[in-house]
mmCIF file of C-alpha atoms in Angstrom:
data_model
loop_
_atom_site.group_PDB
_atom_site.id
_atom_site.type_symbol
_atom_site.label_atom_id
_atom_site.label_comp_id
_atom_site.label_asym_id
_atom_site.label_seq_id
_atom_site.Cartn_x
_atom_site.Cartn_y
_atom_site.Cartn_z
ATOM 1 C CA MET A 1 -121.844 77.251 -46.375
ATOM 2 C CA SER A 2 -119.934 74.596 -44.505
ATOM 3 C CA THR A 3 -120.062 70.853 -45.036
ATOM 4 C CA THR A 4 -122.386 69.597 -42.309
ATOM 5 C CA THR A 5 -124.450 66.621 -41.295
ATOM 6 C CA PRO A 6 -127.944 66.755 -42.829
ATOM 7 C CA PRO A 7 -130.811 67.258 -40.388
ATOM 8 C CA ALA A 8 -132.016 64.048 -38.764
ATOM 9 C CA GLY A 9 -135.604 63.188 -39.705
ATOM 10 C CA GLY A 10 -138.059 65.481 -41.459
ATOM 11 C CA ASN A 11 -137.400 67.639 -44.472
ATOM 12 C CA ALA A 12 -134.340 69.798 -44.890
ATOM 13 C CA GLY A 13 -134.946 73.371 -43.791
ATOM 14 C CA PRO A 14 -133.838 76.665 -45.343
ATOM 15 C CA LEU A 15 -130.727 76.704 -43.127
ATOM 16 C CA THR A 16 -129.528 73.253 -44.169
ATOM 17 C CA GLY A 17 -125.772 73.461 -44.732
ATOM 18 C CA VAL A 18 -125.195 76.005 -41.957
ATOM 19 C CA ARG A 19 -123.164 74.725 -39.014
ATOM 20 C CA VAL A 20 -123.402 76.380 -35.607
ATOM 21 C CA LEU A 21 -121.273 75.834 -32.515
ATOM 22 C CA ASP A 22 -123.443 76.686 -29.535
ATOM 23 C CA PHE A 23 -121.581 77.699 -26.381
ATOM 24 C CA GLY A 24 -124.652 79.447 -24.989
ATOM 25 C CA ARG A 25 -126.104 78.886 -21.541
ATOM 26 C CA PHE A 26 -129.592 79.180 -20.072
ATOM 27 C CA ILE A 27 -131.907 80.956 -22.592
ATOM 28 C CA ALA A 28 -130.644 83.813 -24.764
ATOM 29 C CA GLY A 29 -127.806 81.972 -26.519
ATOM 30 C CA PRO A 30 -129.351 78.486 -26.590
ATOM 31 C CA PHE A 31 -132.715 79.722 -27.844
ATOM 32 C CA CYS A 32 -131.045 81.666 -30.652
ATOM 33 C CA ALA A 33 -129.270 78.462 -31.710
ATOM 34 C CA ALA A 34 -132.469 76.420 -31.275
ATOM 35 C CA LEU A 35 -134.311 78.702 -33.708
ATOM 36 C CA LEU A 36 -131.562 78.175 -36.267
ATOM 37 C CA ALA A 37 -131.636 74.406 -35.668
ATOM 38 C CA GLU A 38 -135.391 74.207 -36.099
ATOM 39 C CA PHE A 39 -135.022 75.532 -39.633
ATOM 40 C CA GLY A 40 -132.269 73.143 -40.648
ATOM 41 C CA ALA A 41 -128.942 74.335 -39.216
ATOM 42 C CA ASP A 42 -126.620 71.695 -37.792
ATOM 43 C CA VAL A 43 -126.189 72.956 -34.229
ATOM 44 C CA ILE A 44 -123.595 71.398 -31.935
ATOM 45 C CA ARG A 45 -124.004 72.286 -28.269
ATOM 46 C CA VAL A 46 -120.584 72.342 -26.623
ATOM 47 C CA GLU A 47 -120.485 71.988 -22.847
ATOM 48 C CA ARG A 48 -118.085 70.802 -20.178
ATOM 49 C CA PRO A 49 -117.861 67.028 -19.534
ATOM 50 C CA GLU A 50 -119.778 67.170 -16.243
ATOM 51 C CA GLY A 51 -122.594 69.143 -17.849
ATOM 52 C CA ALA A 52 -123.382 72.848 -17.705
ATOM 53 C CA GLU A 53 -125.546 74.212 -14.909
ATOM 54 C CA ASP A 54 -128.463 75.029 -17.208
ATOM 55 C CA ARG A 55 -128.865 71.323 -18.012
ATOM 56 C CA PHE A 56 -130.261 70.552 -14.568
ATOM 57 C CA LEU A 57 -132.768 73.350 -13.873
ATOM 58 C CA MET A 58 -136.366 72.136 -13.317
ATOM 59 C CA PRO A 59 -135.346 68.421 -13.425
ATOM 60 C CA VAL A 60 -137.837 66.115 -15.155
ATOM 61 C CA THR A 61 -135.876 63.076 -16.454
ATOM 62 C CA ASP A 62 -134.388 60.123 -14.594
ATOM 63 C CA ASP A 63 -130.879 61.595 -14.896
ATOM 64 C CA GLY A 64 -131.903 65.025 -13.636
ATOM 65 C CA THR A 65 -132.078 66.805 -16.984
ATOM 66 C CA GLY A 66 -134.409 69.784 -16.693
ATOM 67 C CA ALA A 67 -137.334 71.223 -18.598
ATOM 68 C CA LEU A 68 -135.327 74.350 -19.488
ATOM 69 C CA TYR A 69 -132.637 72.268 -21.179
ATOM 70 C CA LEU A 70 -135.181 70.165 -23.088
ATOM 71 C CA GLN A 71 -136.930 73.233 -24.489
ATOM 72 C CA MET A 72 -133.788 75.151 -25.422
ATOM 73 C CA ASN A 73 -131.814 72.293 -26.987
ATOM 74 C CA ARG A 74 -134.133 70.350 -29.260
ATOM 75 C CA ASN A 75 -132.687 69.480 -32.676
ATOM 76 C CA LYS A 76 -129.083 69.874 -31.468
ATOM 77 C CA ARG A 77 -126.158 67.504 -31.145
ATOM 78 C CA SER A 78 -124.019 67.382 -27.995
ATOM 79 C CA LEU A 79 -120.251 67.567 -27.702
ATOM 80 C CA ALA A 80 -118.918 67.257 -24.152
ATOM 81 C CA LEU A 81 -115.567 69.018 -24.108
ATOM 82 C CA ASP A 82 -113.331 70.950 -21.750
ATOM 83 C CA VAL A 83 -112.671 73.943 -23.959
ATOM 84 C CA THR A 84 -110.265 75.459 -21.411
ATOM 85 C CA SER A 85 -107.834 72.563 -21.839
ATOM 86 C CA ASP A 86 -105.217 72.411 -24.584
ATOM 87 C CA GLU A 87 -106.898 69.360 -26.108
ATOM 88 C CA GLY A 88 -110.342 70.968 -26.004
ATOM 89 C CA ARG A 89 -109.140 74.201 -27.561
ATOM 90 C CA ALA A 90 -107.415 72.230 -30.311
ATOM 91 C CA ILE A 91 -110.636 70.364 -31.129
ATOM 92 C CA VAL A 92 -112.631 73.598 -31.238
ATOM 93 C CA ARG A 93 -110.011 75.113 -33.531
ATOM 94 C CA ARG A 94 -110.344 72.147 -35.877
ATOM 95 C CA LEU A 95 -114.160 72.317 -35.787
ATOM 96 C CA LEU A 96 -114.071 75.973 -36.747
ATOM 97 C CA ALA A 97 -112.801 75.068 -40.220
ATOM 98 C CA ASN A 98 -116.317 73.818 -41.068
ATOM 99 C CA THR A 99 -118.327 76.187 -38.871
ATOM 100 C CA ASP A 100 -120.371 79.154 -40.032
ATOM 101 C CA VAL A 101 -121.653 80.558 -36.757
ATOM 102 C CA VAL A 102 -120.516 80.548 -33.131
ATOM 103 C CA VAL A 103 -123.129 81.452 -30.509
ATOM 104 C CA ALA A 104 -122.094 82.515 -27.010
ATOM 105 C CA ASN A 105 -123.649 84.445 -24.148
ATOM 106 C CA LEU A 106 -120.628 84.438 -21.869
ATOM 107 C CA PRO A 107 -118.688 87.199 -20.084
ATOM 108 C CA PRO A 108 -115.902 88.822 -22.170
ATOM 109 C CA THR A 109 -113.133 87.406 -19.983
ATOM 110 C CA THR A 110 -114.577 83.912 -20.345
ATOM 111 C CA LEU A 111 -114.820 84.306 -24.114
ATOM 112 C CA ARG A 112 -111.168 85.289 -24.321
ATOM 113 C CA LYS A 113 -110.117 82.481 -21.998
ATOM 114 C CA MET A 114 -111.963 79.982 -24.195
ATOM 115 C CA GLY A 115 -110.556 81.522 -27.386
ATOM 116 C CA LEU A 116 -114.058 82.456 -28.556
ATOM 117 C CA ASP A 117 -113.663 86.231 -28.824
ATOM 118 C CA TYR A 118 -114.124 87.593 -32.328
ATOM 119 C CA ALA A 119 -110.483 88.609 -32.808
ATOM 120 C CA THR A 120 -109.339 85.045 -32.133
ATOM 121 C CA LEU A 121 -112.084 83.394 -34.176
ATOM 122 C CA SER A 122 -111.719 85.644 -37.224
ATOM 123 C CA ALA A 123 -107.952 85.110 -37.238
ATOM 124 C CA ILE A 124 -108.645 81.388 -37.576
ATOM 125 C CA LYS A 125 -111.528 81.706 -40.051
ATOM 126 C CA PRO A 126 -112.150 85.163 -41.589
ATOM 127 C CA ASP A 127 -115.718 84.350 -42.680
ATOM 128 C CA ILE A 128 -116.851 83.176 -39.222
ATOM 129 C CA ILE A 129 -119.880 84.835 -37.643
ATOM 130 C CA LEU A 130 -119.814 85.277 -33.869
ATOM 131 C CA VAL A 131 -123.128 85.880 -32.097
ATOM 132 C CA ASN A 132 -122.068 87.489 -28.835
ATOM 133 C CA LEU A 133 -124.819 88.177 -26.296
ATOM 134 C CA SER A 134 -124.294 89.947 -22.981
ATOM 135 C CA ALA A 135 -126.290 91.406 -20.117
ATOM 136 C CA TYR A 136 -125.495 95.122 -20.404
ATOM 137 C CA GLY A 137 -123.926 95.587 -23.833
ATOM 138 C CA GLN A 138 -120.411 95.985 -25.157
ATOM 139 C CA GLU A 139 -119.770 99.484 -23.789
ATOM 140 C CA GLY A 140 -120.351 101.366 -20.550
ATOM 141 C CA PRO A 141 -119.416 101.067 -16.873
ATOM 142 C CA TRP A 142 -121.461 97.882 -16.391
ATOM 143 C CA SER A 143 -120.506 96.147 -19.629
ATOM 144 C CA THR A 144 -118.561 93.374 -17.881
ATOM 145 C CA ARG A 145 -121.229 92.598 -15.284
ATOM 146 C CA PRO A 146 -123.237 89.374 -15.563
ATOM 147 C CA GLY A 147 -127.008 89.318 -15.673
ATOM 148 C CA PHE A 148 -130.180 87.371 -16.305
ATOM 149 C CA ASP A 149 -133.501 88.299 -17.896
ATOM 150 C CA SER A 150 -134.644 90.301 -14.876
ATOM 151 C CA ILE A 151 -131.924 92.958 -15.240
ATOM 152 C CA GLY A 152 -133.513 94.065 -18.498
ATOM 153 C CA GLN A 153 -136.978 94.047 -16.972
ATOM 154 C CA VAL A 154 -136.003 96.234 -14.037
ATOM 155 C CA MET A 155 -133.726 98.698 -15.842
ATOM 156 C CA CYS A 156 -136.067 99.596 -18.712
ATOM 157 C CA GLY A 157 -138.727 100.976 -16.363
ATOM 158 C CA GLY A 158 -141.275 98.212 -16.914
ATOM 159 C CA VAL A 159 -141.044 96.619 -13.478
ATOM 160 C CA TYR A 160 -141.437 100.037 -11.852
ATOM 161 C CA LEU A 161 -144.592 100.792 -13.837
ATOM 162 C CA SER A 162 -146.030 97.324 -13.121
ATOM 163 C CA GLY A 163 -145.700 97.862 -9.386
ATOM 164 C CA GLU A 164 -148.533 98.243 -6.948
ATOM 165 C CA ASP A 165 -148.855 99.441 -3.344
ATOM 166 C CA GLY A 166 -145.320 100.742 -3.355
ATOM 167 C CA LYS A 167 -143.771 97.426 -4.469
ATOM 168 C CA PRO A 168 -142.344 96.864 -7.979
ATOM 169 C CA ARG A 169 -143.341 93.642 -9.724
ATOM 170 C CA ARG A 170 -141.589 91.688 -12.441
ATOM 171 C CA THR A 171 -143.127 89.052 -14.674
ATOM 172 C CA GLN A 172 -142.356 85.330 -14.384
ATOM 173 C CA VAL A 173 -142.023 85.122 -18.185
ATOM 174 C CA ASN A 174 -138.428 85.429 -19.427
ATOM 175 C CA TRP A 175 -139.447 87.734 -22.265
ATOM 176 C CA VAL A 176 -136.163 89.665 -22.319
ATOM 177 C CA ASP A 177 -134.142 86.481 -22.855
ATOM 178 C CA HIS A 178 -136.455 85.205 -25.571
ATOM 179 C CA ALA A 179 -136.633 88.515 -27.413
ATOM 180 C CA THR A 180 -132.844 88.857 -27.232
ATOM 181 C CA ALA A 181 -132.490 85.388 -28.741
ATOM 182 C CA THR A 182 -134.974 86.170 -31.498
ATOM 183 C CA HIS A 183 -133.186 89.391 -32.418
ATOM 184 C CA ALA A 184 -129.884 87.516 -32.335
ATOM 185 C CA ALA A 185 -131.231 84.911 -34.760
ATOM 186 C CA PHE A 186 -132.390 87.773 -37.005
ATOM 187 C CA GLY A 187 -128.910 89.304 -36.830
ATOM 188 C CA THR A 188 -127.366 85.935 -37.652
ATOM 189 C CA LEU A 189 -129.442 85.642 -40.812
ATOM 190 C CA LEU A 190 -128.468 89.178 -41.850
ATOM 191 C CA ALA A 191 -124.802 88.348 -41.328
ATOM 192 C CA LEU A 192 -125.128 85.151 -43.374
ATOM 193 C CA MET A 193 -126.822 87.069 -46.205
ATOM 194 C CA GLU A 194 -124.139 89.758 -46.160
ATOM 195 C CA ARG A 195 -121.417 87.108 -46.155
ATOM 196 C CA ASN A 196 -122.847 85.770 -49.414
ATOM 197 C CA LEU A 197 -122.022 89.185 -50.916
ATOM 198 C CA SER A 198 -118.712 90.014 -49.255
ATOM 199 C CA GLY A 199 -117.281 86.622 -48.323
ATOM 200 C CA ARG A 200 -116.507 88.013 -44.880
ATOM 201 C CA GLY A 201 -117.799 87.252 -41.426
ATOM 202 C CA GLN A 202 -118.638 89.664 -38.625
ATOM 203 C CA GLU A 203 -119.654 89.870 -34.998
ATOM 204 C CA VAL A 204 -123.362 90.050 -34.145
ATOM 205 C CA THR A 205 -123.875 91.576 -30.705
ATOM 206 C CA GLY A 206 -126.961 91.825 -28.536
ATOM 207 C CA ALA A 207 -127.732 92.508 -24.902
ATOM 208 C CA LEU A 208 -130.551 91.909 -22.465
ATOM 209 C CA LEU A 209 -130.655 95.571 -21.489
ATOM 210 C CA ASN A 210 -130.759 96.678 -25.129
ATOM 211 C CA THR A 211 -133.684 94.348 -25.842
ATOM 212 C CA ALA A 212 -135.663 95.623 -22.870
ATOM 213 C CA LEU A 213 -134.995 99.265 -23.758
ATOM 214 C CA SER A 214 -136.247 98.617 -27.281
ATOM 215 C CA ALA A 215 -139.382 96.786 -26.135
ATOM 216 C CA HIS A 216 -140.205 99.490 -23.586
ATOM 217 C CA ALA A 217 -139.149 102.446 -25.720
ATOM 218 C CA GLN A 218 -142.509 104.234 -25.941
ATOM 219 C CA PRO A 219 -142.636 105.383 -22.311
ATOM 220 C CA LEU A 220 -138.938 106.307 -22.483
ATOM 221 C CA VAL A 221 -139.576 108.462 -25.562
ATOM 222 C CA GLU A 222 -142.519 110.089 -23.808
ATOM 223 C CA GLN A 223 -140.567 110.698 -20.607
ATOM 224 C CA HIS A 224 -137.700 112.324 -22.491
ATOM 225 C CA LEU A 225 -139.936 114.629 -24.501
ATOM 226 C CA ILE A 226 -142.575 115.744 -22.012
ATOM 227 C CA ALA A 227 -141.400 114.439 -18.598
ATOM 228 C CA SER A 228 -144.684 112.608 -18.028
ATOM 229 C CA ASP A 229 -143.415 110.888 -14.849
ATOM 230 C CA ARG A 230 -145.988 108.129 -15.105
ATOM 231 C CA GLN A 231 -146.634 106.215 -11.887
ATOM 232 C CA PRO A 232 -147.042 102.478 -11.208
ATOM 233 C CA ALA A 233 -150.446 101.059 -12.072
ATOM 234 C CA GLY A 234 -150.196 97.321 -11.351
ATOM 235 C CA ASN A 235 -152.267 95.360 -13.852
ATOM 236 C CA ARG A 236 -154.264 98.397 -14.926
ATOM 237 C CA GLY A 237 -153.484 100.193 -18.156
ATOM 238 C CA ILE A 238 -151.116 103.131 -17.924
ATOM 239 C CA PHE A 239 -151.417 104.747 -21.337
ATOM 240 C CA THR A 240 -155.061 103.945 -21.995
ATOM 241 C CA ASN A 241 -158.013 102.374 -20.246
ATOM 242 C CA PRO A 242 -160.016 100.362 -19.556
ATOM 243 C CA GLY A 243 -157.469 97.591 -19.338
ATOM 244 C CA ASP A 244 -157.012 95.372 -16.306
ATOM 245 C CA LEU A 245 -157.488 91.926 -14.822
ATOM 246 C CA PHE A 246 -161.060 91.381 -13.671
ATOM 247 C CA GLU A 247 -162.572 88.692 -11.453
ATOM 248 C CA ALA A 248 -165.633 86.817 -12.660
ATOM 249 C CA ARG A 249 -167.586 84.443 -10.446
ATOM 250 C CA ASP A 250 -165.324 81.496 -11.214
ATOM 251 C CA GLY A 251 -162.054 82.937 -12.493
ATOM 252 C CA TRP A 252 -160.135 85.924 -13.802
ATOM 253 C CA LEU A 253 -159.893 87.509 -17.213
ATOM 254 C CA VAL A 254 -158.026 90.285 -18.964
ATOM 255 C CA LEU A 255 -159.848 92.932 -20.962
ATOM 256 C CA GLN A 256 -158.471 95.793 -23.037
ATOM 257 C CA ALA A 257 -160.369 98.421 -24.974
ATOM 258 C CA VAL A 258 -157.937 100.649 -26.862
ATOM 259 C CA GLY A 259 -159.264 103.305 -29.213
ATOM 260 C CA ASN A 260 -162.688 104.890 -29.571
ATOM 261 C CA PRO A 261 -164.444 102.146 -31.586
ATOM 262 C CA LEU A 262 -163.659 99.507 -28.961
ATOM 263 C CA PHE A 263 -164.607 101.860 -26.148
ATOM 264 C CA ARG A 264 -167.966 102.594 -27.758
ATOM 265 C CA ARG A 265 -168.719 98.882 -28.075
ATOM 266 C CA LEU A 266 -167.730 98.276 -24.456
ATOM 267 C CA ALA A 267 -169.895 101.135 -23.178
ATOM 268 C CA LYS A 268 -172.858 99.693 -25.070
ATOM 269 C CA LEU A 269 -172.189 96.162 -23.793
ATOM 270 C CA ILE A 270 -172.158 97.096 -20.109
ATOM 271 C CA ASP A 271 -174.945 99.672 -20.510
ATOM 272 C CA GLU A 272 -172.958 102.826 -19.782
ATOM 273 C CA PRO A 273 -173.961 105.134 -22.692
ATOM 274 C CA GLN A 274 -173.160 108.246 -20.642
ATOM 275 C CA TRP A 275 -169.469 107.381 -20.903
ATOM 276 C CA LEU A 276 -169.573 108.384 -24.545
ATOM 277 C CA GLU A 277 -170.574 111.937 -23.599
ATOM 278 C CA ASP A 278 -168.226 112.290 -20.637
ATOM 279 C CA PRO A 279 -165.402 114.717 -21.587
ATOM 280 C CA ARG A 280 -162.944 112.684 -19.485
ATOM 281 C CA PHE A 281 -163.381 109.637 -21.700
ATOM 282 C CA GLN A 282 -163.170 111.136 -25.178
ATOM 283 C CA ASP A 283 -159.759 109.696 -26.080
ATOM 284 C CA ASP A 284 -157.221 107.134 -24.908
ATOM 285 C CA GLU A 285 -155.215 109.700 -22.977
ATOM 286 C CA GLY A 286 -158.247 110.817 -21.013
ATOM 287 C CA ARG A 287 -159.389 107.269 -20.359
ATOM 288 C CA GLY A 288 -155.872 106.353 -19.288
ATOM 289 C CA ALA A 289 -155.907 109.140 -16.704
ATOM 290 C CA HIS A 290 -159.312 108.105 -15.352
ATOM 291 C CA GLY A 291 -158.970 104.353 -15.537
ATOM 292 C CA GLU A 292 -159.940 103.687 -11.932
ATOM 293 C CA GLU A 293 -163.590 104.684 -12.417
ATOM 294 C CA LEU A 294 -163.870 102.761 -15.686
ATOM 295 C CA CYS A 295 -162.285 99.628 -14.306
ATOM 296 C CA GLU A 296 -164.404 99.660 -11.148
ATOM 297 C CA ARG A 297 -167.561 99.533 -13.259
ATOM 298 C CA ILE A 298 -166.215 96.759 -15.460
ATOM 299 C CA ALA A 299 -165.154 94.821 -12.361
ATOM 300 C CA ALA A 300 -168.728 94.983 -11.114
ATOM 301 C CA TRP A 301 -170.023 93.790 -14.511
ATOM 302 C CA CYS A 302 -167.603 90.831 -14.526
ATOM 303 C CA ALA A 303 -168.390 89.885 -10.933
ATOM 304 C CA GLU A 304 -172.014 89.247 -11.903
ATOM 305 C CA ARG A 305 -171.059 86.667 -14.528
ATOM 306 C CA THR A 306 -169.235 83.410 -14.907
ATOM 307 C CA LEU A 307 -165.953 83.489 -16.770
ATOM 308 C CA ASP A 308 -167.479 81.911 -19.878
ATOM 309 C CA GLU A 309 -170.451 84.288 -19.822
ATOM 310 C CA ALA A 310 -168.193 87.335 -19.620
ATOM 311 C CA LEU A 311 -165.773 86.096 -22.285
ATOM 312 C CA ASP A 312 -168.559 85.096 -24.675
ATOM 313 C CA ALA A 313 -170.265 88.484 -24.331
ATOM 314 C CA LEU A 314 -166.985 90.329 -24.867
ATOM 315 C CA ALA A 315 -166.144 88.170 -27.896
ATOM 316 C CA GLU A 316 -169.592 88.842 -29.368
ATOM 317 C CA ALA A 317 -168.916 92.586 -28.975
ATOM 318 C CA ARG A 318 -165.448 92.129 -30.554
ATOM 319 C CA ILE A 319 -163.627 93.349 -27.446
ATOM 320 C CA PRO A 320 -160.232 91.711 -26.798
ATOM 321 C CA SER A 321 -160.313 89.498 -23.714
ATOM 322 C CA ALA A 322 -158.974 86.171 -22.474
ATOM 323 C CA PRO A 323 -158.978 84.021 -19.342
ATOM 324 C CA VAL A 324 -156.142 84.035 -16.816
ATOM 325 C CA LEU A 325 -154.834 80.461 -16.961
ATOM 326 C CA SER A 326 -152.535 78.378 -14.800
ATOM 327 C CA PRO A 327 -149.904 76.298 -16.650
ATOM 328 C CA ALA A 328 -152.166 73.233 -16.327
ATOM 329 C CA GLN A 329 -155.153 75.165 -17.673
ATOM 330 C CA SER A 330 -153.047 76.538 -20.509
ATOM 331 C CA LEU A 331 -152.083 73.036 -21.624
ATOM 332 C CA ALA A 332 -155.743 71.974 -21.624
ATOM 333 C CA HIS A 333 -157.194 75.021 -23.381
ATOM 334 C CA PRO A 334 -158.580 74.188 -26.848
ATOM 335 C CA GLN A 335 -157.127 77.320 -28.450
ATOM 336 C CA VAL A 336 -153.665 76.573 -27.065
ATOM 337 C CA GLN A 337 -153.945 73.034 -28.395
ATOM 338 C CA ALA A 338 -155.184 74.264 -31.777
ATOM 339 C CA THR A 339 -152.060 76.362 -32.328
ATOM 340 C CA GLY A 340 -149.917 73.240 -32.670
ATOM 341 C CA MET A 341 -147.151 75.100 -30.853
ATOM 342 C CA LEU A 342 -146.598 72.328 -28.292
ATOM 343 C CA GLN A 343 -145.435 69.229 -30.101
ATOM 344 C CA PRO A 344 -144.972 65.770 -28.546
ATOM 345 C CA MET A 345 -141.502 64.256 -28.612
ATOM 346 C CA THR A 346 -140.134 60.995 -27.230
ATOM 347 C CA ILE A 347 -137.144 61.712 -24.991
ATOM 348 C CA PRO A 348 -134.938 59.096 -23.294
ATOM 349 C CA GLY A 349 -135.406 59.119 -19.520
ATOM 350 C CA LEU A 350 -139.084 60.083 -19.630
ATOM 351 C CA ASP A 351 -141.971 57.663 -19.191
ATOM 352 C CA LYS A 352 -144.217 59.748 -21.419
ATOM 353 C CA GLU A 353 -143.801 62.077 -24.378
ATOM 354 C CA ALA A 354 -142.652 65.595 -23.626
ATOM 355 C CA LEU A 355 -144.380 68.622 -25.095
ATOM 356 C CA LEU A 356 -141.853 71.040 -26.570
ATOM 357 C CA ALA A 357 -142.726 74.456 -27.965
ATOM 358 C CA THR A 358 -141.803 74.980 -31.594
ATOM 359 C CA ALA A 359 -140.647 78.258 -33.131
ATOM 360 C CA PRO A 360 -143.549 80.737 -33.014
ATOM 361 C CA VAL A 361 -143.144 81.640 -36.678
ATOM 362 C CA ASN A 362 -144.070 79.434 -39.597
ATOM 363 C CA LEU A 363 -142.991 79.173 -43.239
ATOM 364 C CA SER A 364 -145.553 77.806 -45.683
ATOM 365 C CA ARG A 365 -143.162 75.820 -47.890
ATOM 366 C CA THR A 366 -140.177 75.171 -45.637
ATOM 367 C CA PRO A 367 -141.486 75.065 -42.081
ATOM 368 C CA GLY A 368 -139.367 74.349 -39.076
ATOM 369 C CA SER A 369 -139.610 70.960 -37.420
ATOM 370 C CA LEU A 370 -138.638 68.965 -34.359
ATOM 371 C CA ARG A 371 -136.304 66.372 -35.853
ATOM 372 C CA ARG A 372 -134.243 65.067 -32.957
ATOM 373 C CA PRO A 373 -134.673 65.138 -29.170
ATOM 374 C CA PRO A 374 -132.478 67.280 -26.942
ATOM 375 C CA PRO A 375 -129.183 65.396 -26.728
ATOM 376 C CA ARG A 376 -127.806 63.516 -23.757
ATOM 377 C CA LEU A 377 -124.524 64.887 -22.480
ATOM 378 C CA GLY A 378 -121.768 63.992 -24.952
ATOM 379 C CA GLU A 379 -124.175 61.842 -26.977
ATOM 380 C CA HIS A 380 -122.583 62.787 -30.290
ATOM 381 C CA ASN A 381 -118.904 63.007 -29.314
ATOM 382 C CA GLU A 382 -117.829 60.020 -31.410
ATOM 383 C CA GLU A 383 -120.010 61.017 -34.347
ATOM 384 C CA ILE A 384 -118.792 64.620 -34.429
ATOM 385 C CA LEU A 385 -115.113 63.721 -34.025
ATOM 386 C CA ALA A 386 -115.397 61.025 -36.712
ATOM 387 C CA GLU A 387 -116.920 63.578 -39.086
ATOM 388 C CA LEU A 388 -114.077 65.911 -38.270
ATOM 389 C CA GLU A 389 -111.494 63.266 -39.127
ATOM 390 C CA ARG A 390 -113.200 62.498 -42.430
ATOM 391 C CA SER A 391 -113.469 66.163 -43.321
ATOM 392 C CA GLU A 392 -109.802 66.768 -42.645
ATOM 393 C CA GLN A 393 -108.772 63.723 -44.641
ATOM 394 C CA ALA A 394 -110.945 64.811 -47.557
ATOM 395 C CA GLY A 395 -109.737 68.419 -47.392
#
């Protein structure tokens, strides 16, 4: 591993000693690097001197820094640098001598212009690992096109199947970006482990479209094999039922009953024993095809009850269900609070502590931690360049 600055605050994590240069923007690249940082890697976010555009989305601080930036860049240091200039490229080249991983989710032409393509990096440092994330993948007629999370959602078939009344619907959760980042972090760890054996680096590639195709593979497998041509179902289950959003007297909930044991318990709960004898409802496939009748009855059952009454009865019957929450309600929910996922952190420019989500995976002995706040633009320029000078003098 490279010689790096120890993590600030908290205990050293399992990735202590790994240095990462993060050239990522928005979510996929930065979140990959944030996961590595949370478990001890020294991550340096490199961005242009005026600040990258993802720094200012959903502004919440007095200088306009946004919620997206705060969440994606905790535990990192900041180096403000024009990497397209001769001076900037020279500094990056010098930093690479003590870098293990470079993370980028930039178009191929931009990578080459910045000297961050794998051919250039590996010529400088043969054991470097490049994590290269794109929208559509490395091959194909659209491989050079840009894209955000939604391109994966729409091209895997999920948005089509979630549609209703002739209109496709995408989710407001950037799940494609986050899953791409998580897979990229997994690939990074594999590459680091392999490097311990071979002494050589490699390029780790991922793509938003690839992630979405993997996550939505089951209906694609089915379509290929039996041409099922499933149609949009909105919130209702497509492959099995009952599963939908239902309105109680004072709110909405989700309910899913997959498999015969759950279905039997649900039929008993809402007093519909004849369902168990109905040949249409004998398996998930049959219930999926006749979900409208099932869901209409459950909707009527929910409408007679308050949200808490419905949820408590479903929990007692061991049937998966949960309330539909707004962001404000989510923050206040006791189960959300009990997870410990949202941790308070003091951040310059805010008059109260921010709540930042931690990595959603835990290690019993060497857990991740929030050790330093998301950096101000160029906050660590002097520190990083001074370290570089010392390293070169010592080397």
